[in-house]
Amino acid sequence: MKQLFTSEAVSIGHPDHVCDMISDSVLDACLAQDPESRVACETMAKDDFIILSGEITTKASINVEQIAKDTVKKIGYDYVPRVLNLLSEQSPDIAQGVDIGGAGDQGIMFGYANSETEEFMPLAITMAHELVKRATTLRRNGEFKWAGPDMKSQVTLEYDENRNATIHTMLMSIQHKEDYDEKEFKNYIKEQIMDKIAEKHNMNTDFKVLINPTGKFVIGGPEGDAGLTGRKIIVDTYGGYAPHGGGAFSGKDPSKVDRSAAYMARYLAKNIVASGVAKECLIQLSYAIGVKQPISIYVDCKGTNKVEVEKIIDTIYKNFDLSPLGIINKLDLKRPIYSETCNGGHFGRKYIDEENKIECTWEKLDSVDIFKKIL
């Protein structure tokens, strides 16, 4: 029996990712001056108006209005937004639990890995991210004529009974200038973006193609649709291939387990799969506000595990400190590294910033030997 599975991705010019990048740019500015900053920055954007809200406690001296304006310009929009700053300090009721090393909130976080790609990520979301990243790179270097910053992609894969995949459909919606040549524009997307990503993965190029299905996409970004921080959490993670706890990442410092524990769960799942203990691994961690260690650890290898799940969980407990402080230290999360995390997804890439070689520490495979010992 054949099955279809679809994942989507969006570019940094999408209104929601504009907000994610602004929130994380505020976070980076705080961490650059004060690594102990507590940041929960939420952004809303509509037309040329940006609202910043949330809670920040920091010794850093930053200009959040200018950060928002600089981020919009960096993404590729040519307007100067109006900015309303509604940020306040973190509640002392929350701070008292975090100060002793506890979690900044309750919640459940998931991490996932499989052996479908060399990045240990599901193939559909990997390809969807690659489409918008390639299109964005080509736009920025001037090769992709008429393209605007706002882009979306969607990849549908067809799996046979042996889980072999072919590309069923590729969809891209890409903002363009009013005076564009539609035929040339669409041919470029198919030949220089879609086909290139398909060929990279040694896959078919005779897939169904959908490009700007409405026929026109001139008005984009926050002008076309309101944006909010944290509204693309499935795009940011596994493309719907694995569960999500519901908490967003962007704008949150690593004392917030919504971010740090999700990164750690991914790190554990990836090292487990890379070790050969399983071909697929889903990990859930749960936390209570103010409590240091997770309340529970759940592991599901979908029947691909070579050892008992109980042994995997026991290995995690014995070898990893899953308190917020333990995770922060293990993954070195107090660095100002976050502004580009939404540009291509938070998982499945070695570098957050390829130009400056800023590593995604949660993607390292430096604990493989720990899990190999239980084989």
XYZ file of C-alpha atoms in Angstrom:
375
model
C 0.000 0.000 0.000
C 1.379 3.403 -0.962
C 1.138 6.362 1.406
C 1.642 10.104 1.028
C 3.233 12.358 3.643
C 3.687 16.132 3.435
C 5.789 18.726 5.274
C 6.025 22.476 4.759
C 8.601 25.196 5.432
C 8.693 28.989 5.269
C 11.457 31.516 4.647
C 12.721 34.170 7.034
C 10.649 36.662 5.041
C 7.404 34.955 6.054
C 5.591 37.213 8.557
C 5.736 34.646 11.372
C 9.462 34.078 10.904
C 10.026 37.829 10.716
C 8.631 37.884 14.250
C 10.679 34.852 15.314
C 13.867 36.490 14.071
C 13.096 39.790 15.801
C 12.408 38.006 19.103
C 15.616 35.976 18.852
C 17.624 39.048 17.828
C 16.470 40.746 21.040
C 17.503 37.613 22.945
C 20.948 37.590 21.307
C 21.500 41.254 22.106
C 20.781 40.547 25.779
C 22.947 37.420 25.954
C 25.858 39.178 24.216
C 26.136 41.579 27.152
C 24.662 39.476 29.959
C 24.651 35.672 29.570
C 22.397 35.408 32.630
C 19.608 37.365 30.931
C 16.063 36.102 31.333
C 14.188 36.746 28.120
C 10.695 35.944 26.917
C 10.173 38.253 23.965
C 7.028 38.023 21.850
C 6.620 39.919 18.585
C 3.608 40.785 16.456
C 3.905 42.392 13.029
C 1.284 43.806 10.694
C 1.962 46.149 7.778
C 4.714 48.530 8.967
C 3.846 48.164 12.669
C 5.684 45.921 15.137
C 4.662 45.249 18.742
C 7.170 43.796 21.209
C 5.824 42.331 24.439
C 6.831 39.857 27.122
C 9.301 39.899 29.978
C 13.028 40.623 30.107
C 15.343 40.803 33.109
C 18.885 41.722 32.082
C 21.885 43.893 32.870
C 22.311 44.523 29.149
C 21.601 47.927 27.672
C 19.827 47.394 24.362
C 17.618 49.329 21.966
C 14.836 46.898 21.104
C 13.215 49.328 18.681
C 16.416 49.558 16.625
C 16.930 45.795 16.783
C 13.476 45.291 15.267
C 14.172 47.802 12.492
C 17.590 46.306 11.705
C 16.142 42.797 11.554
C 13.429 43.798 9.088
C 16.094 45.380 6.871
C 18.384 42.340 7.167
C 15.580 40.031 6.054
C 15.141 42.054 2.876
C 12.239 44.449 3.365
C 12.816 48.085 2.411
C 10.429 49.829 4.818
C 11.230 51.216 8.286
C 8.668 49.856 10.748
C 7.027 51.688 13.601
C 7.767 49.850 16.861
C 5.772 49.700 20.100
C 7.759 48.362 23.079
C 5.610 46.723 25.760
C 8.373 44.633 27.375
C 8.538 44.438 31.177
C 10.600 42.519 33.776
C 10.182 38.842 34.610
C 7.740 38.114 37.419
C 9.510 37.569 40.771
C 7.191 34.597 41.369
C 8.716 32.851 38.352
C 12.237 34.100 39.034
C 12.431 32.528 42.512
C 12.103 29.041 41.043
C 14.482 29.666 38.170
C 17.124 31.247 40.425
C 17.666 27.911 42.196
C 18.078 26.082 38.883
C 14.522 24.964 38.304
C 12.582 24.989 35.061
C 11.127 28.316 33.957
C 7.740 26.713 33.328
C 5.919 23.405 33.258
C 5.516 21.601 29.960
C 6.271 18.662 27.715
C 9.009 18.679 25.073
C 9.722 16.208 22.292
C 12.876 15.266 20.421
C 13.033 13.018 17.382
C 15.487 11.418 14.975
C 15.387 8.749 12.302
C 17.754 7.253 9.772
C 15.946 8.535 6.683
C 18.583 11.216 5.937
C 22.220 11.801 6.807
C 21.014 14.576 9.127
C 18.877 12.000 10.986
C 15.764 13.975 10.070
C 12.547 13.126 8.213
C 13.072 13.576 4.478
C 10.013 15.730 3.709
C 10.846 18.538 6.153
C 14.526 18.375 5.192
C 13.679 18.963 1.530
C 11.088 21.635 2.325
C 13.682 23.640 4.263
C 16.259 23.184 1.521
C 13.877 24.593 -1.064
C 13.303 27.890 0.749
C 16.936 28.190 1.843
C 18.158 27.738 -1.722
C 15.592 30.189 -3.035
C 16.533 32.710 -0.331
C 20.253 32.371 -1.084
C 19.664 32.838 -4.816
C 17.486 35.885 -4.125
C 20.109 37.458 -1.880
C 22.954 37.008 -4.357
C 20.890 38.438 -7.207
C 20.552 35.282 -9.308
C 16.837 34.796 -8.630
C 15.214 37.725 -10.445
C 12.005 39.343 -9.237
C 11.826 37.241 -6.034
C 10.766 38.791 -2.732
C 11.648 37.673 0.827
C 8.340 35.907 1.622
C 8.370 32.247 0.558
C 6.713 28.959 1.446
C 7.404 25.407 0.311
C 5.672 22.083 0.661
C 6.945 18.615 -0.210
C 4.738 15.549 -0.563
C 6.515 12.194 -0.637
C 5.039 8.898 -1.753
C 6.185 5.836 0.198
C 5.803 2.271 -1.031
C 5.328 -0.768 1.191
C 9.113 -0.922 1.782
C 9.264 2.746 2.818
C 11.071 3.761 -0.370
C 10.236 7.370 -1.199
C 9.602 9.252 -4.412
C 8.548 12.877 -4.765
C 4.838 13.158 -5.459
C 4.405 16.968 -5.366
C 6.508 20.062 -4.791
C 4.772 23.343 -4.022
C 6.366 26.766 -3.730
C 4.726 30.125 -3.176
C 7.269 32.905 -3.681
C 6.669 36.634 -3.470
C 7.570 38.490 -6.657
C 7.696 41.964 -8.148
C 4.700 43.290 -10.056
C 6.555 43.511 -13.375
C 7.930 39.952 -13.368
C 7.997 37.531 -16.278
C 5.744 34.755 -14.983
C 6.941 32.022 -17.335
C 10.631 32.739 -16.752
C 10.039 33.036 -13.015
C 8.289 29.680 -12.747
C 10.764 27.906 -15.042
C 13.596 29.152 -12.844
C 11.904 27.809 -9.703
C 11.385 24.372 -11.258
C 14.815 24.042 -12.882
C 17.108 25.882 -10.470
C 15.406 25.218 -7.148
C 13.029 22.254 -7.189
C 15.040 20.020 -9.536
C 18.323 20.871 -7.795
C 16.986 19.778 -4.399
C 15.476 16.611 -5.887
C 18.774 15.761 -7.582
C 20.702 16.418 -4.375
C 18.738 13.580 -2.794
C 18.997 11.367 -5.926
C 15.249 11.530 -6.425
C 12.859 11.914 -9.339
C 12.202 15.227 -11.094
C 8.923 14.183 -12.753
C 6.870 15.226 -9.733
C 3.709 17.324 -9.784
C 4.591 21.030 -9.655
C 2.601 23.805 -8.014
C 4.044 27.336 -8.111
C 2.086 30.316 -6.745
C -1.258 28.494 -7.147
C -3.298 31.696 -6.661
C -1.589 33.121 -9.743
C -0.058 36.180 -8.099
C 2.011 36.902 -4.975
C 3.123 40.534 -4.975
C 1.959 41.552 -1.492
C 3.948 39.563 1.077
C 5.446 39.657 4.532
C 3.573 41.465 7.327
C 1.788 43.597 4.710
C 0.047 40.530 3.354
C -0.550 38.688 6.615
C -0.040 39.405 10.299
C 2.929 37.663 11.903
C 3.398 36.256 15.402
C 6.328 34.733 17.258
C 6.005 30.987 17.719
C 3.336 30.277 15.147
C 5.543 27.998 13.011
C 6.518 25.444 15.659
C 5.951 22.440 13.380
C 8.046 24.033 10.635
C 10.727 24.702 13.274
C 10.875 21.032 14.316
C 9.978 17.865 12.380
C 7.347 18.907 9.862
C 4.548 17.012 11.556
C 6.477 13.740 11.525
C 6.707 13.704 15.324
C 4.605 15.150 18.167
C 5.212 18.634 19.536
C 4.669 19.758 23.097
C 3.189 23.056 21.992
C 5.795 25.456 23.334
C 7.604 27.734 20.897
C 11.367 28.374 20.897
C 12.006 31.865 19.586
C 12.542 34.763 21.973
C 13.156 32.481 24.964
C 16.417 32.208 26.887
C 17.598 28.670 27.729
C 16.203 28.696 31.287
C 12.911 28.123 29.449
C 12.691 24.367 28.936
C 10.356 24.925 25.981
C 13.584 25.638 24.129
C 16.468 24.005 25.988
C 14.766 20.690 26.806
C 13.465 20.368 23.237
C 17.036 20.858 22.020
C 18.274 18.272 24.517
C 15.595 15.765 23.544
C 16.664 16.117 19.908
C 20.306 15.664 20.937
C 19.523 12.442 22.792
C 17.321 11.025 20.046
C 19.917 11.778 17.371
C 22.754 10.150 19.318
C 20.611 7.092 20.017
C 19.825 6.597 16.314
C 23.414 7.339 15.241
C 24.670 4.739 17.728
C 22.684 1.981 16.030
C 20.532 1.338 19.089
C 17.448 2.179 16.994
C 16.544 3.390 13.508
C 13.970 5.804 14.871
C 13.621 7.456 18.260
C 11.068 9.747 19.879
C 11.805 11.204 23.312
C 9.454 13.137 25.574
C 10.667 15.116 28.586
C 8.293 16.753 31.069
C 9.007 19.469 33.629
C 7.366 21.356 36.495
C 8.018 25.029 37.114
C 10.794 25.562 39.650
C 11.748 21.841 39.715
C 15.242 20.950 38.498
C 14.948 17.449 37.045
C 12.315 16.231 34.589
C 9.227 14.605 36.022
C 9.304 11.936 33.322
C 11.292 10.579 30.400
C 9.467 8.663 27.675
C 11.202 6.847 24.805
C 9.508 5.249 21.786
C 11.612 3.684 19.049
C 8.622 2.473 17.003
C 9.816 -1.117 17.283
C 13.209 -0.414 15.691
C 15.202 -0.646 18.945
C 17.793 -3.386 19.412
C 17.708 -3.182 23.225
C 14.897 -2.731 25.709
C 13.491 0.789 26.014
C 13.997 0.573 29.775
C 17.736 0.186 29.202
C 17.795 3.264 26.963
C 15.952 5.329 29.578
C 18.240 4.065 32.343
C 21.279 5.080 30.258
C 19.861 8.584 29.859
C 19.256 8.947 33.590
C 22.746 7.722 34.476
C 24.721 9.775 31.959
C 22.925 13.080 31.420
C 21.954 15.936 33.705
C 18.582 17.022 32.363
C 18.094 19.956 34.693
C 17.897 23.315 32.894
C 21.398 24.172 34.167
C 22.737 20.768 33.133
C 21.309 21.149 29.633
C 22.596 24.728 29.324
C 26.109 23.637 30.291
C 26.076 20.530 28.092
C 24.918 22.394 24.974
C 26.536 25.770 25.749
C 23.250 27.611 25.370
C 24.057 31.002 26.900
C 25.776 32.181 23.727
C 24.108 34.804 21.470
C 23.423 32.256 18.727
C 19.691 32.310 18.190
C 18.731 34.945 15.612
C 19.264 32.588 12.651
C 17.750 29.438 14.189
C 14.448 29.857 12.371
C 16.280 30.185 9.035
C 16.094 26.563 7.911
C 14.635 24.929 11.007
C 16.132 24.424 14.437
C 17.161 20.827 13.754
C 19.026 18.869 11.113
C 21.903 21.237 10.315
C 25.440 21.430 11.639
C 25.694 25.208 11.727
C 23.220 27.872 12.752
C 25.410 30.378 10.942
C 27.460 28.666 8.229
C 29.500 31.766 7.421
C 30.739 32.175 10.997
C 30.714 28.419 11.766
C 28.397 28.755 14.761
C 27.518 25.176 15.629
C 24.182 23.703 16.588
C 25.560 21.934 19.654
C 22.346 19.933 19.983
C 23.202 18.321 16.635
C 26.572 16.968 17.780
C 27.168 13.218 17.850
C 29.537 13.210 20.806
C 27.484 10.821 22.966
C 27.171 7.990 20.461
C 29.640 5.818 22.363
C 27.550 6.073 25.537
C 24.652 4.388 23.783
C 26.804 1.925 21.848
C 27.822 0.400 25.178
C 24.307 -0.939 25.727
C 24.158 -2.816 22.420
